[in-house]
Short mmCIF file of C-alpha atoms in Angstrom, two decimals:
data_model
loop_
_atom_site.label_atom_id
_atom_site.label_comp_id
_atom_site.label_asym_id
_atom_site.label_seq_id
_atom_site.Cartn_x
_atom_site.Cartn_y
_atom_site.Cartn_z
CA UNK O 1 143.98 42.88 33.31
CA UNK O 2 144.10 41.49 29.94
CA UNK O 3 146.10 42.55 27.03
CA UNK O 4 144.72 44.62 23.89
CA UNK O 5 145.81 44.48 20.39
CA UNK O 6 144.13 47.82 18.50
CA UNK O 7 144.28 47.72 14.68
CA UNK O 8 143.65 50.77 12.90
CA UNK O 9 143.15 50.04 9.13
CA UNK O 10 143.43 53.66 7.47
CA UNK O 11 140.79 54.21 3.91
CA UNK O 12 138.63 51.02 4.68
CA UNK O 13 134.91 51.03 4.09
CA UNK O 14 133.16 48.68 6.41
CA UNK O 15 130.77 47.73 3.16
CA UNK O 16 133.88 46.08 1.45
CA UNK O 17 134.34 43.28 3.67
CA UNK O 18 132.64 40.25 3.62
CA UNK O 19 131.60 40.00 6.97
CA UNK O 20 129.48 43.40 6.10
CA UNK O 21 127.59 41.54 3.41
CA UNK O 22 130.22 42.63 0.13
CA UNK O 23 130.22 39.46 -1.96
CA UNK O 24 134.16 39.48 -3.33
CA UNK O 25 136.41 37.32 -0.99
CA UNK O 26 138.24 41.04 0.06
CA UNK O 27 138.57 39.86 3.80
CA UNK O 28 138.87 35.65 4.00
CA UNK O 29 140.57 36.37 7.56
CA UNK O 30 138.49 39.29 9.22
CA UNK O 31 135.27 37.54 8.09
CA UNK O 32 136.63 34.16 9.92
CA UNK O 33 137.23 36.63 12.89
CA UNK O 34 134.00 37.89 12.76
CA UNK O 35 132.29 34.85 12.92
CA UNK O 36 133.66 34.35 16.71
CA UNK O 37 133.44 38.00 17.80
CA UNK O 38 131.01 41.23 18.64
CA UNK O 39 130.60 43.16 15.10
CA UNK O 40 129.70 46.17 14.85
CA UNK O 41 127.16 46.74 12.12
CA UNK O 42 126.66 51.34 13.42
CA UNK O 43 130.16 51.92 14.08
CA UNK O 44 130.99 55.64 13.43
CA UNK O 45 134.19 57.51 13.23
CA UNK O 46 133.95 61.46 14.85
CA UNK O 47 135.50 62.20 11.76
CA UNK O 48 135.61 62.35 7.80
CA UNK O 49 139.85 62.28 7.66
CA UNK O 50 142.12 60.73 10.18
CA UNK O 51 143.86 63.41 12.56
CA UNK O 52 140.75 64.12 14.15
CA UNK O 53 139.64 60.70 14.10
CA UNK O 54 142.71 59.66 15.90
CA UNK O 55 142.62 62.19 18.64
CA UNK O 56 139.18 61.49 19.58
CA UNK O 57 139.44 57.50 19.46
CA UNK O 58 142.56 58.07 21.28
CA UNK O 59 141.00 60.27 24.29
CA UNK O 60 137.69 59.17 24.03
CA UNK O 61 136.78 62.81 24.06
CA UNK O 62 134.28 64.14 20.88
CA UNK O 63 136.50 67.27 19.20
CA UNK O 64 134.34 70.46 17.77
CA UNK O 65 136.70 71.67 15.33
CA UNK O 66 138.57 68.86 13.30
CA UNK O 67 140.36 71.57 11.35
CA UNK O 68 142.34 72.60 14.14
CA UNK O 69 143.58 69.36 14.64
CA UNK O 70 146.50 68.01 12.25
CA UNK O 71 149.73 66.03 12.93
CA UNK O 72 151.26 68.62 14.48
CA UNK O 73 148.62 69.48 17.20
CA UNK O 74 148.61 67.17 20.24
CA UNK O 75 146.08 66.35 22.53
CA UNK O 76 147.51 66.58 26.10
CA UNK O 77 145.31 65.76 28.45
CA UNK O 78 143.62 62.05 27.15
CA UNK O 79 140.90 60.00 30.09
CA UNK O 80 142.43 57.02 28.16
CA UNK O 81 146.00 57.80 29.48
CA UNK O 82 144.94 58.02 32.80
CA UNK O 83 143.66 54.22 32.81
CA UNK O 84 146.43 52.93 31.16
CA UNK O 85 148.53 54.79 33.58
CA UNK O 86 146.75 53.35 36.52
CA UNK O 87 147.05 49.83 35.68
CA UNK O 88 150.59 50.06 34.74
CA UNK O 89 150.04 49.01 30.64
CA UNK O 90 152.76 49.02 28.31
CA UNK O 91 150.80 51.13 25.43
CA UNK O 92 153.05 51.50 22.31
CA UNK O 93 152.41 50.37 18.52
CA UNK O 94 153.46 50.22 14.98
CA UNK O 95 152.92 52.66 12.42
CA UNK O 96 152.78 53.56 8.58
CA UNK O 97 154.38 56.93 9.13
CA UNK O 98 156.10 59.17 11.71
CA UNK O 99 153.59 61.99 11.78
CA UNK O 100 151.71 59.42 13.95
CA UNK O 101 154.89 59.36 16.57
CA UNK O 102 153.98 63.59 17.00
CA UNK O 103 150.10 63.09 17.12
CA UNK O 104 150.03 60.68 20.08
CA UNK O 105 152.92 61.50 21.43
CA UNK O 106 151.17 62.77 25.00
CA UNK O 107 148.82 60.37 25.18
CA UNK O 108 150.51 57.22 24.37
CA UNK O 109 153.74 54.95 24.54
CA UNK O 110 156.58 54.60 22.37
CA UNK O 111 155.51 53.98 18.66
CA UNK O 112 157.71 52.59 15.68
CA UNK O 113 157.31 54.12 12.20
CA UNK O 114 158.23 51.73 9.81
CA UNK O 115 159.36 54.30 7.23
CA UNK O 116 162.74 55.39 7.02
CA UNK O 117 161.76 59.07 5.67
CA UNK O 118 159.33 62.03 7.14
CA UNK O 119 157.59 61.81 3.81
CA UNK O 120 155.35 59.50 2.64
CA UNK O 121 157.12 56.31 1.43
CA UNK O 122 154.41 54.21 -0.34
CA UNK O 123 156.33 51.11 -0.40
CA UNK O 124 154.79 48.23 -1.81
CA UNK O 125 155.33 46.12 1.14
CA UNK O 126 153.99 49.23 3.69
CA UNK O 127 151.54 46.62 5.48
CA UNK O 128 153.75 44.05 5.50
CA UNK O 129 156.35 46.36 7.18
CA UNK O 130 153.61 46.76 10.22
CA UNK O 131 152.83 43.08 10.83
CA UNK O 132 156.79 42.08 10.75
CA UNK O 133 157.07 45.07 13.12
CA UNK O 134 154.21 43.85 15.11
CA UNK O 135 155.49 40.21 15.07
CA UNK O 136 159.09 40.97 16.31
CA UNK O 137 157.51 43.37 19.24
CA UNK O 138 155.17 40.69 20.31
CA UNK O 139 158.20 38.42 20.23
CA UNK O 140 160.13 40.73 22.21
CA UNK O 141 158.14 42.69 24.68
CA UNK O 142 154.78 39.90 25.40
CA UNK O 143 155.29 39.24 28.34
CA UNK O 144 155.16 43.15 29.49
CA UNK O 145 151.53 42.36 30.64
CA UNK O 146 149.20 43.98 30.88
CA UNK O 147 150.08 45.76 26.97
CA UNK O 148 147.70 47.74 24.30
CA UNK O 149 149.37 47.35 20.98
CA UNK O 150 148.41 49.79 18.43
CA UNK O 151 148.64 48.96 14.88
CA UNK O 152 148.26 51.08 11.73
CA UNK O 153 147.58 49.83 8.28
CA UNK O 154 147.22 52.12 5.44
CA UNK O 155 146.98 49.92 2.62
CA UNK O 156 143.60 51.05 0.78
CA UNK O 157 144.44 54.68 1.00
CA UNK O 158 145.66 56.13 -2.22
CA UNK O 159 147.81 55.59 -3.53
CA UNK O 160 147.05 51.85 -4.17
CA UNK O 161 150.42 50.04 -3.70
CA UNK O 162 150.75 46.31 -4.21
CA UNK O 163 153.38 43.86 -4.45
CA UNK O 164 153.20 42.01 -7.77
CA UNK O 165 151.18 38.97 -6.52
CA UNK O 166 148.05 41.20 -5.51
CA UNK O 167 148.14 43.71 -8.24
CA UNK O 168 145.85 42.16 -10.49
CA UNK O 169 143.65 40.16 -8.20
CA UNK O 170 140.36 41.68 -8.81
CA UNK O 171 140.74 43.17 -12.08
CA UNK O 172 137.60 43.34 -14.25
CA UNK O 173 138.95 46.06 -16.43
CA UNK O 174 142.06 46.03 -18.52
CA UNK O 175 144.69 48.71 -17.72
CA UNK O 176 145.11 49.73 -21.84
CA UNK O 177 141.18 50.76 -21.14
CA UNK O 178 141.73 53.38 -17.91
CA UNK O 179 142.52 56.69 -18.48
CA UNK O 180 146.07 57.13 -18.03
CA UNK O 181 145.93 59.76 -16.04
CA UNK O 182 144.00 57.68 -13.49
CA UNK O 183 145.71 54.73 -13.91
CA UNK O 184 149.54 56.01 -13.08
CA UNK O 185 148.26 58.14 -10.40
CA UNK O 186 146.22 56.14 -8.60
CA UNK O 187 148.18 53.33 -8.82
CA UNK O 188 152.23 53.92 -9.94
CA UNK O 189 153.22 50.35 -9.71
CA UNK O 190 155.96 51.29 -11.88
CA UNK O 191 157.67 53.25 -9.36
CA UNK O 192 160.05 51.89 -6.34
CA UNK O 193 159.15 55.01 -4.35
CA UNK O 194 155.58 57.03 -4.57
CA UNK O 195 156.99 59.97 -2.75
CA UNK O 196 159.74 60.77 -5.33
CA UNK O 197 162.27 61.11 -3.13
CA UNK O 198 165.85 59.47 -3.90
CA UNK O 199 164.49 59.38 -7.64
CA UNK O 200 165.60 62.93 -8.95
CA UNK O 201 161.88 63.03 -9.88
CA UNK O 202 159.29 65.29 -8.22
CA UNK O 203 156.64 64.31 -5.61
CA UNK O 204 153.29 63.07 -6.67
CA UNK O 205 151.33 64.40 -4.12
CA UNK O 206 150.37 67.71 -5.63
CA UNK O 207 149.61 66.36 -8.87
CA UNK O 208 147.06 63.46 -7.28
CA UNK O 209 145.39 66.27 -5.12
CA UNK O 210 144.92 68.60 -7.61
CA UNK O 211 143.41 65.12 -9.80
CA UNK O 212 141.09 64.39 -6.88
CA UNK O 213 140.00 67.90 -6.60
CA UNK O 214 139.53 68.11 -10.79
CA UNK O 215 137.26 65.17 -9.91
CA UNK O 216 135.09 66.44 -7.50
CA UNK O 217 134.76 69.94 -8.95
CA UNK O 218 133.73 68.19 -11.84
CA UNK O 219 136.31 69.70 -14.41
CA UNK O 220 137.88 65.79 -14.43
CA UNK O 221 135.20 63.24 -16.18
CA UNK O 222 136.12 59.56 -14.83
CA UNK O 223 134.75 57.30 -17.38
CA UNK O 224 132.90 53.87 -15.76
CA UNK O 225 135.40 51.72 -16.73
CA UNK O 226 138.07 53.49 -14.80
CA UNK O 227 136.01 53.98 -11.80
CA UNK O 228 135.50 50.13 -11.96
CA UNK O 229 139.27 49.68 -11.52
CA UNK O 230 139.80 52.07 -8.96
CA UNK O 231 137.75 50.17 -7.26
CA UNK O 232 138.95 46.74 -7.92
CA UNK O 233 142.58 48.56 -6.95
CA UNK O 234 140.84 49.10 -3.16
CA UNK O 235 139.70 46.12 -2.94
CA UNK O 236 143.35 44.35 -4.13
CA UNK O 237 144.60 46.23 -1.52
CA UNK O 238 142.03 45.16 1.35
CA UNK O 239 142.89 41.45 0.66
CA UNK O 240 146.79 42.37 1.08
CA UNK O 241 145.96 43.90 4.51
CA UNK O 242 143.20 41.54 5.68
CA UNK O 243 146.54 38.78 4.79
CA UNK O 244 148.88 40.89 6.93
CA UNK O 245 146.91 41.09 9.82
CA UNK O 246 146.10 37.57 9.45
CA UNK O 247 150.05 37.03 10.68
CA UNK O 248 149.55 38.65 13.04
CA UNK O 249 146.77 36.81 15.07
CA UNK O 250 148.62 33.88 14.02
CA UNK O 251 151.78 35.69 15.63
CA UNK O 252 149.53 35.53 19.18
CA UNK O 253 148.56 31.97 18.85
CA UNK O 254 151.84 30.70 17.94
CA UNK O 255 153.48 32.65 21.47
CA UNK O 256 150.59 31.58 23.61
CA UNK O 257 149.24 34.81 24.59
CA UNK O 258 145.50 34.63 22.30
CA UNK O 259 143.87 33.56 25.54
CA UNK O 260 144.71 36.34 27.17
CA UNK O 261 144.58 38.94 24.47
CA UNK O 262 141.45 41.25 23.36
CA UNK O 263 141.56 42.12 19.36
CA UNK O 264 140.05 44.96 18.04
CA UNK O 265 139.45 45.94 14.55
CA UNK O 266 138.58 49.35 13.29
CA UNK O 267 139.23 51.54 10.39
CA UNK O 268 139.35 55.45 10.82
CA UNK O 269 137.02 56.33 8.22
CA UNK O 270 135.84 55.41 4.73
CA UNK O 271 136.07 56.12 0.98
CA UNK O 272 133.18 57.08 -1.30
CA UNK O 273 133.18 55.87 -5.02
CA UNK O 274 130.94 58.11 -6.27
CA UNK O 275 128.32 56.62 -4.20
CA UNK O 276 126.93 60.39 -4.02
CA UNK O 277 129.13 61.86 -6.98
CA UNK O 278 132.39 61.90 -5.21
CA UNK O 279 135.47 60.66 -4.81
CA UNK O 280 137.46 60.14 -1.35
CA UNK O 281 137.19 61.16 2.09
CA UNK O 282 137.46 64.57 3.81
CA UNK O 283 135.54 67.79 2.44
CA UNK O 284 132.28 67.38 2.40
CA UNK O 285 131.97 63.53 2.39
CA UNK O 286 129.62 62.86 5.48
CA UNK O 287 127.75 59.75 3.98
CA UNK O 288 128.02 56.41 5.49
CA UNK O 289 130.33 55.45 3.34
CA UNK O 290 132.39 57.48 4.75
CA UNK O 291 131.90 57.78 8.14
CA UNK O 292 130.40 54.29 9.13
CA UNK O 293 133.58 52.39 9.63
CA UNK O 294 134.60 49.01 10.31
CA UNK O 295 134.11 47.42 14.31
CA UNK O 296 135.11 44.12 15.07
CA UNK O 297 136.25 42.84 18.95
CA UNK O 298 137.58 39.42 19.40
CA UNK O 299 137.00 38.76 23.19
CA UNK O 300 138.59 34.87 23.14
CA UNK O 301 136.69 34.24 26.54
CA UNK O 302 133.21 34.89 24.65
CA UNK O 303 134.01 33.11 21.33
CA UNK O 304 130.23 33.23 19.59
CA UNK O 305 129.50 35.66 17.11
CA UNK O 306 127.50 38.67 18.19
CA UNK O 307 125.79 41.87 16.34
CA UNK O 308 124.58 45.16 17.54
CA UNK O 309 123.34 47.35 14.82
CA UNK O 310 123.52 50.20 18.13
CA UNK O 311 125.06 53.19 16.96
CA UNK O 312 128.36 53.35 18.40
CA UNK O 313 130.86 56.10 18.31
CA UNK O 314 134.70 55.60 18.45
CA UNK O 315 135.12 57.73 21.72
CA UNK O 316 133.41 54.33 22.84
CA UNK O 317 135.97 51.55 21.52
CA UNK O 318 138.88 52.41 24.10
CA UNK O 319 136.93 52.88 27.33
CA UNK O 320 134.99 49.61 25.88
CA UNK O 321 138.11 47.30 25.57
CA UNK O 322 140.16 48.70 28.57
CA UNK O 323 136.15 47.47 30.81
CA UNK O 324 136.26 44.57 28.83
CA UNK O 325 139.85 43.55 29.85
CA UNK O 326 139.21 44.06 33.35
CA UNK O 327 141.03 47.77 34.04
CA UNK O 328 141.12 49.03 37.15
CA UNK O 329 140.19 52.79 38.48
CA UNK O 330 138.09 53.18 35.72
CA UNK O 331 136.64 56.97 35.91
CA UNK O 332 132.88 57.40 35.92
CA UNK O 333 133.60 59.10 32.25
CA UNK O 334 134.76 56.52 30.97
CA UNK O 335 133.03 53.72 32.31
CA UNK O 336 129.54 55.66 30.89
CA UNK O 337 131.45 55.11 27.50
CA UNK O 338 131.33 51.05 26.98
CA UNK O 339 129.28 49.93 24.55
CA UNK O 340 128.05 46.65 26.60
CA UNK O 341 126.61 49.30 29.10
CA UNK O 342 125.10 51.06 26.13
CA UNK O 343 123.61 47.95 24.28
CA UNK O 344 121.99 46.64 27.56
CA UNK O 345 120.66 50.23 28.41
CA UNK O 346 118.86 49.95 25.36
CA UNK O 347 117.79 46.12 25.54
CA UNK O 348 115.94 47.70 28.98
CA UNK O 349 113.58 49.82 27.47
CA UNK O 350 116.30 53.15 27.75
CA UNK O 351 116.11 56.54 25.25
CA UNK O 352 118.48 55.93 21.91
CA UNK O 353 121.52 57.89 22.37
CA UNK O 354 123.43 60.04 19.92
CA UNK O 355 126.39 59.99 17.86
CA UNK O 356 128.23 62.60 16.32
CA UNK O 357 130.40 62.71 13.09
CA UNK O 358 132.08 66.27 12.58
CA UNK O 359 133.85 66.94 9.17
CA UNK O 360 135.23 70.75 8.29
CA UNK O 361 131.90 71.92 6.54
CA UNK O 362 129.72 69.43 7.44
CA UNK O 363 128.34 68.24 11.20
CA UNK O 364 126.67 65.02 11.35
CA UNK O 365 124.04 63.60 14.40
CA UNK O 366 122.45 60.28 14.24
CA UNK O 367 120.08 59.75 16.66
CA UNK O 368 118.32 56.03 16.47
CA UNK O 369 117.49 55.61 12.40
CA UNK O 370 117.49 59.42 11.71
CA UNK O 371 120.80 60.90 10.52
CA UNK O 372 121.02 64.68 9.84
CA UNK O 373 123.53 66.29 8.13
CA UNK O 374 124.10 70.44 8.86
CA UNK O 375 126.37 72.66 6.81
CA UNK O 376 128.64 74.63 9.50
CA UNK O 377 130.99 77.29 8.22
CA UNK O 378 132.34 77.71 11.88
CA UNK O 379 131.95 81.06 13.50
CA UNK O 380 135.70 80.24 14.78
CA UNK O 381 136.68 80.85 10.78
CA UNK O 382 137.50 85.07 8.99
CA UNK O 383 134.56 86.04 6.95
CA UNK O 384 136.70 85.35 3.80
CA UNK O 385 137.29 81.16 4.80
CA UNK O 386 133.35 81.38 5.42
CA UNK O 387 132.96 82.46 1.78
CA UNK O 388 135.06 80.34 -0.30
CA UNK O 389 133.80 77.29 1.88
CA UNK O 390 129.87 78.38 0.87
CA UNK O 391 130.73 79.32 -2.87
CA UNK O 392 132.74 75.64 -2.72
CA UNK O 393 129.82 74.12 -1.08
CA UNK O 394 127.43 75.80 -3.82
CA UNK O 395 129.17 74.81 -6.81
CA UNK O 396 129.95 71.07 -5.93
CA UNK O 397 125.87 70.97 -4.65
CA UNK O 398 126.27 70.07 -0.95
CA UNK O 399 125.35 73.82 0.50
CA UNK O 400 122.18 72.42 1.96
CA UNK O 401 121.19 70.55 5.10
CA UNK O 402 120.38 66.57 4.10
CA UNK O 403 117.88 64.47 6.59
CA UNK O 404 117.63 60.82 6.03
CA UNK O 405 115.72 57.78 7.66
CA UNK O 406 118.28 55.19 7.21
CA UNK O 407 115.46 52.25 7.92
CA UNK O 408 114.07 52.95 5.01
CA UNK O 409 116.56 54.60 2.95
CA UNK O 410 120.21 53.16 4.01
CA UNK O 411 121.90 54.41 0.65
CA UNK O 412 120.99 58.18 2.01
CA UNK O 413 119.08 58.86 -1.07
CA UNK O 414 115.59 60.81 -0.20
CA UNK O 415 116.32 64.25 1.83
CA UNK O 416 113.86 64.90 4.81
CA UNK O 417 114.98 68.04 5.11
CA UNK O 418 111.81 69.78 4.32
CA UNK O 419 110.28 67.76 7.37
CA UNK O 420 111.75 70.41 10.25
CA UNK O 421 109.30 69.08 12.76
CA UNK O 422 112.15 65.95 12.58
CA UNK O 423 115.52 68.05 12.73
CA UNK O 424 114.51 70.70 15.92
CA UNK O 425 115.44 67.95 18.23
CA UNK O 426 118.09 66.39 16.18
CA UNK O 427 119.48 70.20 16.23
CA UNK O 428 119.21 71.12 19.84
CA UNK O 429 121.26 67.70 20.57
CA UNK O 430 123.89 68.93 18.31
CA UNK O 431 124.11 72.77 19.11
CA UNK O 432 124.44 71.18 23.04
CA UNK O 433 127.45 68.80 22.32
CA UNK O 434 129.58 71.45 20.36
CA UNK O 435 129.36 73.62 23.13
CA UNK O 436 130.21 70.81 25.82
CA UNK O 437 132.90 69.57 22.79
CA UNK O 438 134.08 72.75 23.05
CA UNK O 439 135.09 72.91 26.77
CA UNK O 440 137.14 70.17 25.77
CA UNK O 441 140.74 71.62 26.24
CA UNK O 442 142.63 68.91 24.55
CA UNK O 443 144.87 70.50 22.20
CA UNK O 444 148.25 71.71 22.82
CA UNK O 445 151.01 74.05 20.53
CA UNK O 446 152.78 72.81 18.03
CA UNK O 447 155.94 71.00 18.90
CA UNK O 448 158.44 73.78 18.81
CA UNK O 449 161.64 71.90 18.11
CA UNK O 450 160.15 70.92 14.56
CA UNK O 451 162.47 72.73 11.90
CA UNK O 452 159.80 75.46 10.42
CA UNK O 453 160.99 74.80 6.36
CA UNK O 454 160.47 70.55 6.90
CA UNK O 455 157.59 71.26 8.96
CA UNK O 456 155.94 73.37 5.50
CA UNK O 457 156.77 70.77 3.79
CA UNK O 458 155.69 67.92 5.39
CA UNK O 459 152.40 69.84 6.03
CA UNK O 460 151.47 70.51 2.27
CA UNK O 461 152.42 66.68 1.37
CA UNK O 462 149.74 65.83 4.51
CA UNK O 463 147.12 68.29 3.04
CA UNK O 464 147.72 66.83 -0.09
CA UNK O 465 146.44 63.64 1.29
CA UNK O 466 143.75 64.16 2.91
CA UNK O 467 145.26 63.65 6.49
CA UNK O 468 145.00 67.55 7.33
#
């Protein structure tokens, strides 16, 4: 069996790279890797924010109730974990933050945090941090073949940190011309440490949710000029990752072991820029912008570029790579999952096949070019949570169910919703795979040994985020 190298880059829209048509040189290395590998142009995340996201990509099992699922809830039982088990792979990985250590901690190897702290340390030099991590355990432990090497990048999640030579690499808008507020929240270069700590000042985080929620509510105007540097911010910080990871391939070609090593490149999920009048991920964000995430697999042994615009979900990309690097005692389950079986399937004539996206309020089923979007205030929720979440719904304008032909209308601008003849079957697919999602028992307790005050704490700051 091969090896598998598994980057995870947290925030990044699949539109913003250059490979996916975006015309500012964001991604000089990923589009170079694209050029000699399978892209993804329909790759969807099962997910709007990244705990769910993670457990499913992780399992390869579709969740029915993201909200249940945070950094404290662990999926025990994973198909993936069995494979890995059976062929005898060293699975472990680098990481932005030590929540991910209690998420996987069932279903995968060891994993290194490269934050000192619990809390969120927004260093400047976060995704460099990962690839020098990634470097030294390549260095160290390569020759433990067969391995799967996670990596996670979080880079273009806010808040956009940048060492000096990137800060300004986009810019089309001077600073003295954002609104303040925006401008040190978004992006507090001026502080050694985002999450306060060690600085006798207190955390950001509450202050930048409560800004992102002002925004979305609409009771906080952002003026064009500052949503133009937001955005050039993201993109600053794409070009900083897209550099680290570029060490990190040339990491595997310097030891010898790119022959023999499968690359994968995803992101979790998206961010909208008011591409539908919001801001961020999570909530009610459902769009593609959102949910259609980066997919790009270097096989070495098939070096030609290659495109499927398939729909493919990520409870796909595991089983895919671990087929594609030659595992052994692969389960019927999981073998039905890779995508090369999928794309021929189709090339033969065979029915289009569903994917699913499932966000708190909002359940998402794409099926061929038609993509419907439900409202779903679960029955699993008190009749209270039910209300707020409709009276939310109603008063941001995203109560009702949105239909959309993305053939002709890829910006998910003209509702179908009126045309019901379109949605029954679209519905009855959905309605079937939350029930079978929910036979899934993946989820175990809490771990108990986590102190109950630090726990609270680290909870709120995750909430805060967007990670909960």
């Amino acid at each position: 069996m091969r090896n598998i190298i598994l980057i995870v880059v947290d925030t990044l829209r699949a539109d913003h790279l250059g490979c996916y048509g975006y015309q500012r040189p964001t991604s000089p290395f990923l589009d170079s890797l694209a050029k000699k590998s399978l892209v993804l142009d329909a790759c969807y995340s099962t997910s709007n924010f990244t705990a769910p996201a993670f457990t499913s990509l992780f399992t390869a099992t579709y969740l029915s109730r993201p909200d249940i699922v945070n950094f404290y809830s662990q999926a025990h039982v994973s198909p993936v974990k069995t494979v890995l088990d059976a062929n005898s792979v060293c699975a472990e990985g680098v990481v932005s933050f030590r929540f991910f250590k209690n998420l996987l901690a069932r279903i995968w190897g060891e994993l290194e945090a490269v934050t000192e702290t619990r809390s969120f340390n927004y260093s400047k030099d976060l995704p460099r941090a990962i690839s020098d991590g990634a470097i030294e355990w390549l260095e160290k432990n390569g020759k433990k073949k067969p391995f799967c090497l996670f990596l996670h990048y979080d880079g273009p999640h806010i808040p956009y940190r940048l060492p000096d030579e990137y800060a300004g690499l986009f810019d089309t808008v001077d600073a003295n011309d954002v609104d303040p507020g925006i401008r040190d929240s978004f992006f507090p270069q001026h502080l050694e440490r985002w999450d306060g700590s060690g600085s006798g000042q207190k955390s950001p985080i509450p202050h930048l949710k409560k800004l992102i929620n002002d925004i979305n509510t609409r009771r906080r105007r952002v003026d064009e000029k500052s949503r133009n540097w937001i955005v050039d911010k993201y993109d600053a910080s794409i070009k900083y990752t897209d550099d680290m990871i570029s060490r990190v391939y040339e990491a595997l070609q310097r030891l010898g072991m790119l022959d023999d090593t499968i690359v994968a490149i995803l992101s979790d999920h998206g961010e909208e820029f008011w591409d539908h009048g919001f801001f961020g991920h999570g909530d009610a964000n459902v769009y593609d912008e959102v949910i259609r995430t980066v997919g790009i697999i270097h096989d070495p042994s098939e070096p030609l570029a290659k495109r499927t615009d398939l729909p493919i979900s990520h409870v796909q990309i595991l089983p895919s790579l671990l087929c594609l690097a030659g595992a052994a005692e692969i389960p019927e389950q999981i073998a039905a999952l890779d995508l090369q079986t999928a794309v021929a399937r189709r090339a033969a004539g065979g029915p289009p096949e569903p994917v699913f996206s499932i966000g708190t309020f909002k359940s998402v089923v794409r099926l061929d070019n038609l993509k419907w979007i439900h409202t779903r205030l679960g029955r699993h929720h008190s009749l209270l949570k039910r209300l707020k979440s409709r009276l939310r719904l109603l008063w941001i304008g995203k109560l009702k169910d949105e239909l959309y032909d993305l053939a002709t209308d890829p910006g998910e601008r003209v509702n179908l919703a009126k045309q019901r003849q379109r949605i029954r079957p679209l519905a009855a697919l959905l309605e079937q795979h939350l029930e079978e999602s929910d036979k899934a028992k993946l989820l175990s307790k809490p771990l108990p040994e986590q102190d109950a005050e630090e726990r609270e704490k680290i909870e709120k700051e995750l909430r805060n985020l967007g990670y909960m």
